[in-house]
Structures are given as C-alpha cells and as structure tokens.
Tab-separated table of C-alpha atoms in Angstrom:
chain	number	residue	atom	x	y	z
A	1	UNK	CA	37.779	-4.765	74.031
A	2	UNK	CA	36.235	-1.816	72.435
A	3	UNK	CA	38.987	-1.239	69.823
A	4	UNK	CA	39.173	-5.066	68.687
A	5	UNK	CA	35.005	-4.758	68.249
A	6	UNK	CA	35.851	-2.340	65.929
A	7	UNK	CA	38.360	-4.413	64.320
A	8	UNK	CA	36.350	-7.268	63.508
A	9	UNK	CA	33.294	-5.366	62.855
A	10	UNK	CA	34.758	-3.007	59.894
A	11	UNK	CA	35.664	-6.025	57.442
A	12	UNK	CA	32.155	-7.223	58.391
A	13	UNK	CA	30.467	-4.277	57.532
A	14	UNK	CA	32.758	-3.635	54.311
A	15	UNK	CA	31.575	-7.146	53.223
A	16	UNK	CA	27.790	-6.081	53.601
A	17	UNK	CA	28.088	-2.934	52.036
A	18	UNK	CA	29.256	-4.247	48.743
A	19	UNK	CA	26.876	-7.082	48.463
A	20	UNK	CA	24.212	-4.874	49.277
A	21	UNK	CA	25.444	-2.653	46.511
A	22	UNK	CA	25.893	-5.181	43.706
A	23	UNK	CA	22.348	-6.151	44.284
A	24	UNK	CA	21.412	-2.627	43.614
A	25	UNK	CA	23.069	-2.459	41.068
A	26	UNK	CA	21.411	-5.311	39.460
A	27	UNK	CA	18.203	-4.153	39.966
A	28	UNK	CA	18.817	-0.984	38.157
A	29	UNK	CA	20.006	-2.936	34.728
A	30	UNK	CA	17.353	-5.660	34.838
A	31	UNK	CA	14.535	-3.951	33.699
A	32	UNK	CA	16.547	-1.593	31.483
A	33	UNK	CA	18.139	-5.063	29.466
A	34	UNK	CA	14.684	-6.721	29.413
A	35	UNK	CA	12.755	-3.112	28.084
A	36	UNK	CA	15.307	-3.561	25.229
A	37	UNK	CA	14.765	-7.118	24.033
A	38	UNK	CA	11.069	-5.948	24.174
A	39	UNK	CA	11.569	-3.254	22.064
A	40	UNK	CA	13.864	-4.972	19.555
A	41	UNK	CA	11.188	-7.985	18.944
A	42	UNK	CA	7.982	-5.536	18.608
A	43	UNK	CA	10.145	-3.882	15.579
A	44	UNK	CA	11.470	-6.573	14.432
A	45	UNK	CA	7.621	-8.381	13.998
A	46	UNK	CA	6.293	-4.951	12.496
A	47	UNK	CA	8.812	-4.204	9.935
A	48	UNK	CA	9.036	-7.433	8.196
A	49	UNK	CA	5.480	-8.043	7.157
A	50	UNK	CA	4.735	-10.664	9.302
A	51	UNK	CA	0.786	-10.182	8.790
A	52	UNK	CA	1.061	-10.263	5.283
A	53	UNK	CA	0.802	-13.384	3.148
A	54	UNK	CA	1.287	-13.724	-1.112
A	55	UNK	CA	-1.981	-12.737	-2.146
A	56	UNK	CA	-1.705	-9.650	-0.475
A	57	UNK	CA	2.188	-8.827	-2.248
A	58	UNK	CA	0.338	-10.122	-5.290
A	59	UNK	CA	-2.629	-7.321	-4.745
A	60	UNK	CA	-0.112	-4.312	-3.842
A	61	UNK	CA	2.127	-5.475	-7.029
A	62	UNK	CA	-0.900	-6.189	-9.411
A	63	UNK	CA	-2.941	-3.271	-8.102
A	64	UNK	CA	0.404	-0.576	-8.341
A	65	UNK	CA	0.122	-1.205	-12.237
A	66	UNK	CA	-3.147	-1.312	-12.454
A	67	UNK	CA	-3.520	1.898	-11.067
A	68	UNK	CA	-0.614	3.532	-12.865
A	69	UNK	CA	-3.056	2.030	-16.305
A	70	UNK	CA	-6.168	4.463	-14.935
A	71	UNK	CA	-3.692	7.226	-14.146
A	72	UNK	CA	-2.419	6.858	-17.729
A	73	UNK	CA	-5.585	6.901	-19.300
A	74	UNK	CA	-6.815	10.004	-16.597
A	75	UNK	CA	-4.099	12.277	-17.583
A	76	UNK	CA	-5.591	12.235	-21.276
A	77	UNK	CA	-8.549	13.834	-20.738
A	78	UNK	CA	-7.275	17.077	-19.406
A	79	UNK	CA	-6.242	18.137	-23.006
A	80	UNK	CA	-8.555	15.646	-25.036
A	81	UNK	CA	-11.557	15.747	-23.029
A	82	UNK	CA	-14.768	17.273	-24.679
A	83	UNK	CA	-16.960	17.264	-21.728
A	84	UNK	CA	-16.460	18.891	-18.443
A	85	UNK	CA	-17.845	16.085	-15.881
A	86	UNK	CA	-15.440	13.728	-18.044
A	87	UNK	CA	-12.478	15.920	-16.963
A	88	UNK	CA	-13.347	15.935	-13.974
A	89	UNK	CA	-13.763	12.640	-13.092
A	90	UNK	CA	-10.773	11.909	-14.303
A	91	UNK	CA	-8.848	13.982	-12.457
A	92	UNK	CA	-10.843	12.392	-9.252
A	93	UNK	CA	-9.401	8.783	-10.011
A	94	UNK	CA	-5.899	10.700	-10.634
A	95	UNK	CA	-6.069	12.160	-7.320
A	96	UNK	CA	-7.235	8.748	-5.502
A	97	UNK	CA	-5.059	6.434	-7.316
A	98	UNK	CA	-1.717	7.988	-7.023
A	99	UNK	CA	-1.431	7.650	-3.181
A	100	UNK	CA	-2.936	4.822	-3.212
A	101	UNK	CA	-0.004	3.922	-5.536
A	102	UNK	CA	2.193	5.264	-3.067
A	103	UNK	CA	0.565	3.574	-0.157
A	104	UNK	CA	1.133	0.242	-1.559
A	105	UNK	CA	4.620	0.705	-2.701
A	106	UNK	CA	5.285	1.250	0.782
A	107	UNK	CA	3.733	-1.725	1.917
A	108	UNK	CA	6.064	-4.256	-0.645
A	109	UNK	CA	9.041	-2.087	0.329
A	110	UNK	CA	8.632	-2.938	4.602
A	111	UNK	CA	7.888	-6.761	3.300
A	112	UNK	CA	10.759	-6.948	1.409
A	113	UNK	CA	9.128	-7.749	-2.081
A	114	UNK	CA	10.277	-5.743	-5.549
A	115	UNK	CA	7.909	-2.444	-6.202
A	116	UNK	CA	7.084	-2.852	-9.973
A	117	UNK	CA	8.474	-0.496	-12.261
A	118	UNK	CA	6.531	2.181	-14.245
A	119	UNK	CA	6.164	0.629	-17.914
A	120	UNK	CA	3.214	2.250	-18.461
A	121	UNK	CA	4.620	3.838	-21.288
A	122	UNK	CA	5.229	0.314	-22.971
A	123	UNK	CA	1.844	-0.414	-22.964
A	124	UNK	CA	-0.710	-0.855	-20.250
A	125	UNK	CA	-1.279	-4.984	-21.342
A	126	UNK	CA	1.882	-5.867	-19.636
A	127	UNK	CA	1.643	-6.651	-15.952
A	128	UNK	CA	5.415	-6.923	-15.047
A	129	UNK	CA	5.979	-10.302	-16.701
A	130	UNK	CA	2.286	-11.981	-15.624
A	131	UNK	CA	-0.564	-12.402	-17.743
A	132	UNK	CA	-2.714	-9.219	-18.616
A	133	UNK	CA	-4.777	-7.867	-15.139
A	134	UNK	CA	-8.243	-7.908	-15.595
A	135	UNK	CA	-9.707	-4.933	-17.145
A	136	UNK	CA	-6.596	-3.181	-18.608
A	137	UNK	CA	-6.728	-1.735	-21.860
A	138	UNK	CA	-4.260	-3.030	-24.787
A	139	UNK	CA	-1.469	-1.619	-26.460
A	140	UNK	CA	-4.173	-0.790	-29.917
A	141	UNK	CA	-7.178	0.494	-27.450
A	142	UNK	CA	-4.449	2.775	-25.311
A	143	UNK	CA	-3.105	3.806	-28.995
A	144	UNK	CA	-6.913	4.645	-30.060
A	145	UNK	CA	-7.912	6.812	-26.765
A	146	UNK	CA	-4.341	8.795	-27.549
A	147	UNK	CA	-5.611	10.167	-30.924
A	148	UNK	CA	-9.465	10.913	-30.436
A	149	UNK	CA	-10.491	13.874	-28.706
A	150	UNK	CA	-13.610	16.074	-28.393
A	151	UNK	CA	-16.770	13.434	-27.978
A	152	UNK	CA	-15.197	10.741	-29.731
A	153	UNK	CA	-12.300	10.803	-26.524
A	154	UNK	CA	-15.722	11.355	-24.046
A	155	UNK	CA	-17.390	7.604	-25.305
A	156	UNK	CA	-14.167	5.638	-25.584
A	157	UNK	CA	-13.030	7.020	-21.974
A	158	UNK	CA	-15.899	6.002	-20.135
A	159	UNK	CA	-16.210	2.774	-21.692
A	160	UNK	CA	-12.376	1.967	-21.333
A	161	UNK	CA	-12.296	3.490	-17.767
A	162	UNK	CA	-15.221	1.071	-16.799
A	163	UNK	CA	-14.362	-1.811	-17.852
A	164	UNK	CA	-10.833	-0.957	-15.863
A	165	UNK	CA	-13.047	-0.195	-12.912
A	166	UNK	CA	-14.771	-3.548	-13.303
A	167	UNK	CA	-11.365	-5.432	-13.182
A	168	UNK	CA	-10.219	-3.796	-10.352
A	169	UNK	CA	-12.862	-4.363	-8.515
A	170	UNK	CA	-12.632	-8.179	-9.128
A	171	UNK	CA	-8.668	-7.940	-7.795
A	172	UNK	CA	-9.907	-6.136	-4.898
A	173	UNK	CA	-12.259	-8.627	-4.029
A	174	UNK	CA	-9.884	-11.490	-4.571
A	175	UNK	CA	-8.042	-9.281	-1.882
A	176	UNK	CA	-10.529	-9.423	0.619
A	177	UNK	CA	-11.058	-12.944	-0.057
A	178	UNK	CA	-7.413	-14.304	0.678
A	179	UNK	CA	-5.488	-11.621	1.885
A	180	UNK	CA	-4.386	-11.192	5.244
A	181	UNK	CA	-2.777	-7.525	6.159
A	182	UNK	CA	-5.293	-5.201	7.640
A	183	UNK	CA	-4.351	-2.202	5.869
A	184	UNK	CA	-4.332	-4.123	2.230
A	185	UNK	CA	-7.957	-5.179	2.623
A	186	UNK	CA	-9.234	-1.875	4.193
A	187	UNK	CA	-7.510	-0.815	1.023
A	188	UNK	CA	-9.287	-3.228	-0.810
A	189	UNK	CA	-13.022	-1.961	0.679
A	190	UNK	CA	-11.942	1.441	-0.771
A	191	UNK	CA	-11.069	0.238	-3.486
A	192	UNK	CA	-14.816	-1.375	-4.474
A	193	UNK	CA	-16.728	0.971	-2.871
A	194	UNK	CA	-14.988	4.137	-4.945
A	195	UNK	CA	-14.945	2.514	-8.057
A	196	UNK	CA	-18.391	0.913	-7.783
A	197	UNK	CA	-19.914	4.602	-7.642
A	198	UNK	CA	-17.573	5.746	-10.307
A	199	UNK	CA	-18.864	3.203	-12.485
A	200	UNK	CA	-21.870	4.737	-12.208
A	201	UNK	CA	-21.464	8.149	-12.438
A	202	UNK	CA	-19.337	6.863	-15.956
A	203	UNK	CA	-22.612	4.897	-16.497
A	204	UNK	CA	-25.033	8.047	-16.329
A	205	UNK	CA	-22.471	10.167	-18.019
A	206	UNK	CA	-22.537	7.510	-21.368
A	207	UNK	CA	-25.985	8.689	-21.884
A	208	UNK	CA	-24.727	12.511	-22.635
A	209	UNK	CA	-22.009	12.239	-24.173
C-alpha cells in the first residue's frame, strides 16, 4: 500500500509544483511589463511638447531672431563704442541673449517645429518670412549704426537698442498672455524684467553721451 501511495502521489505533486511555479513566474514579469509601459508614456508626453501650444512656438521662433537682431547690434560696440558703460552693456545683453537663444532653440527642436535660420546678416527687418517683429531695426538704420563710431555710435546705440528692448518686451508679454509651456513664460518674466532695467540704465546713459 505504501509503494502505490507513492505512485499516485508523485504525478500529484509534479502537477502542483509546476502550477505553483508558473504563477511565480508571473508575478516576477508583471510588474517589470507594466514599469515599462509607464516609462514609455511619461517620455513619450515629455518629449513631444505636449504643454506647449502656437503662441508659445511663435514666441521661441519670433524671439530666436529677435535676439540674434540685439546680438548683432551688441557685437558693434566692442570696436565702435566711444563710451565705456556703452560697451559694457552691450556685452551684458550679448551674454544674456545668446543662451537664451540657445534655450529656445531647444525648446522648437523637442516640439518638433523648424529653428529659424541665422539671416541676420541679410538684414535684421526680416523675421523668417513674417512681417517685421516689433522693435527691430531696418536694413538703412542697421547700415547707419555699422559706419558711426565714437559718440555718434554711443546715441544711435542706445536709442536703437531701446526701442528693440521695447518690442521685445511687448512679444514677451504677448507670451505670458497666451502661452502655455512653463519654461517659455518663466522665460518670458526674464525677459521683461531684464530688459525693463536695461532700458533704463540706456535711458540714464542718453543723458552722457
């Protein structure tokens, strides 16, 4: 009796040892499957600008040439600058604007929209096929600053660099007004806030120059 116990018991047992294994087994690649599909969708909704709407592509896009315009016009005044504070304010909005440049380019490039290209050179009235940004200088003013120097470069720099100020300070608030990614209207706040006191240090400087 002993040996057929055995007998019938061993399939038995075999039986519950594999089920009791493949349940295991399943346990172990649940949460591993599921962790994955988690992963994938939190990537997926951060890469492809899903907070972002088209006034905030038209900001980055408007605001990349814009910027590239003041950089244009900064780069100047380190060999036609008369006065010192001049210089050096321009090489403040140099040093601001490029990464912002870069900052923004980054921005179109994860929400799949074209970077504009640097036409600077062509003349800073062109905004990549739109209608001239507010505050950028034309092709005859850019032409003008190029050839003074001393004083003469001092007045025309502040003046043009102001009124530049001025319009991007209007595109930034247009920003904040109707944009919707985070980082584009913290950008934005900058954006005002920098260029508001810059206008006035350019301001106080018009009266020594």
């Amino acid at each position: 009796m002993n040996r057929m116990n055995r007998n019938l018991l061993l399939p038995t047992a075999a039986v519950t040892a594999a089920v009791l294994l493949a349940a295991c087994g399943g346990d172990k690649k649940t949460p591993a499957v599921a962790g994955s599909q988690t992963a994938a969708g939190t990537s997926a909704s951060t890469s492809t600008g899903a907070a972002s709407n088209d006034a905030d592509v038209k900001f980055a896009q408007d605001m990349i040439v814009h910027h590239r315009g003041a950089i244009a016009m900064a780069k100047l005044a380190g060999t036609r600058a008369g006065n010192a504070e001049v210089k050096a304010l321009a090489g403040k909005i140099e040093a601001a604007q490029g990464p912002e440049i870069a900052a923004m380019s980054g921005w179109l490039t994860n929400w799949g929209k074209e970077v504009p290209k640097d036409d600077t050179k062509g003349g800073m009235d062109h905004g990549g096929g739109a209608s001239p940004m507010p505050g950028m200088m034309t092709d005859q003013e850019m032409a003008a600053l190029e050839k003074a120097s001393g004083a003469e470069f001092d007045k025309m720099f502040l003046e043009m660099m102001t009124k530049h100020h001025e319009g991007a300070i209007m595109m930034a608030k247009g920003e904040q007004a109707n944009g919707q990614d985070t980082s584009a209207k913290d950008l934005a706040g900058k954006i005002i806030a920098d260029q508001t006191a810059e206008i006035a240090t350019m301001r106080g400087l018009l009266q020594s120059v």
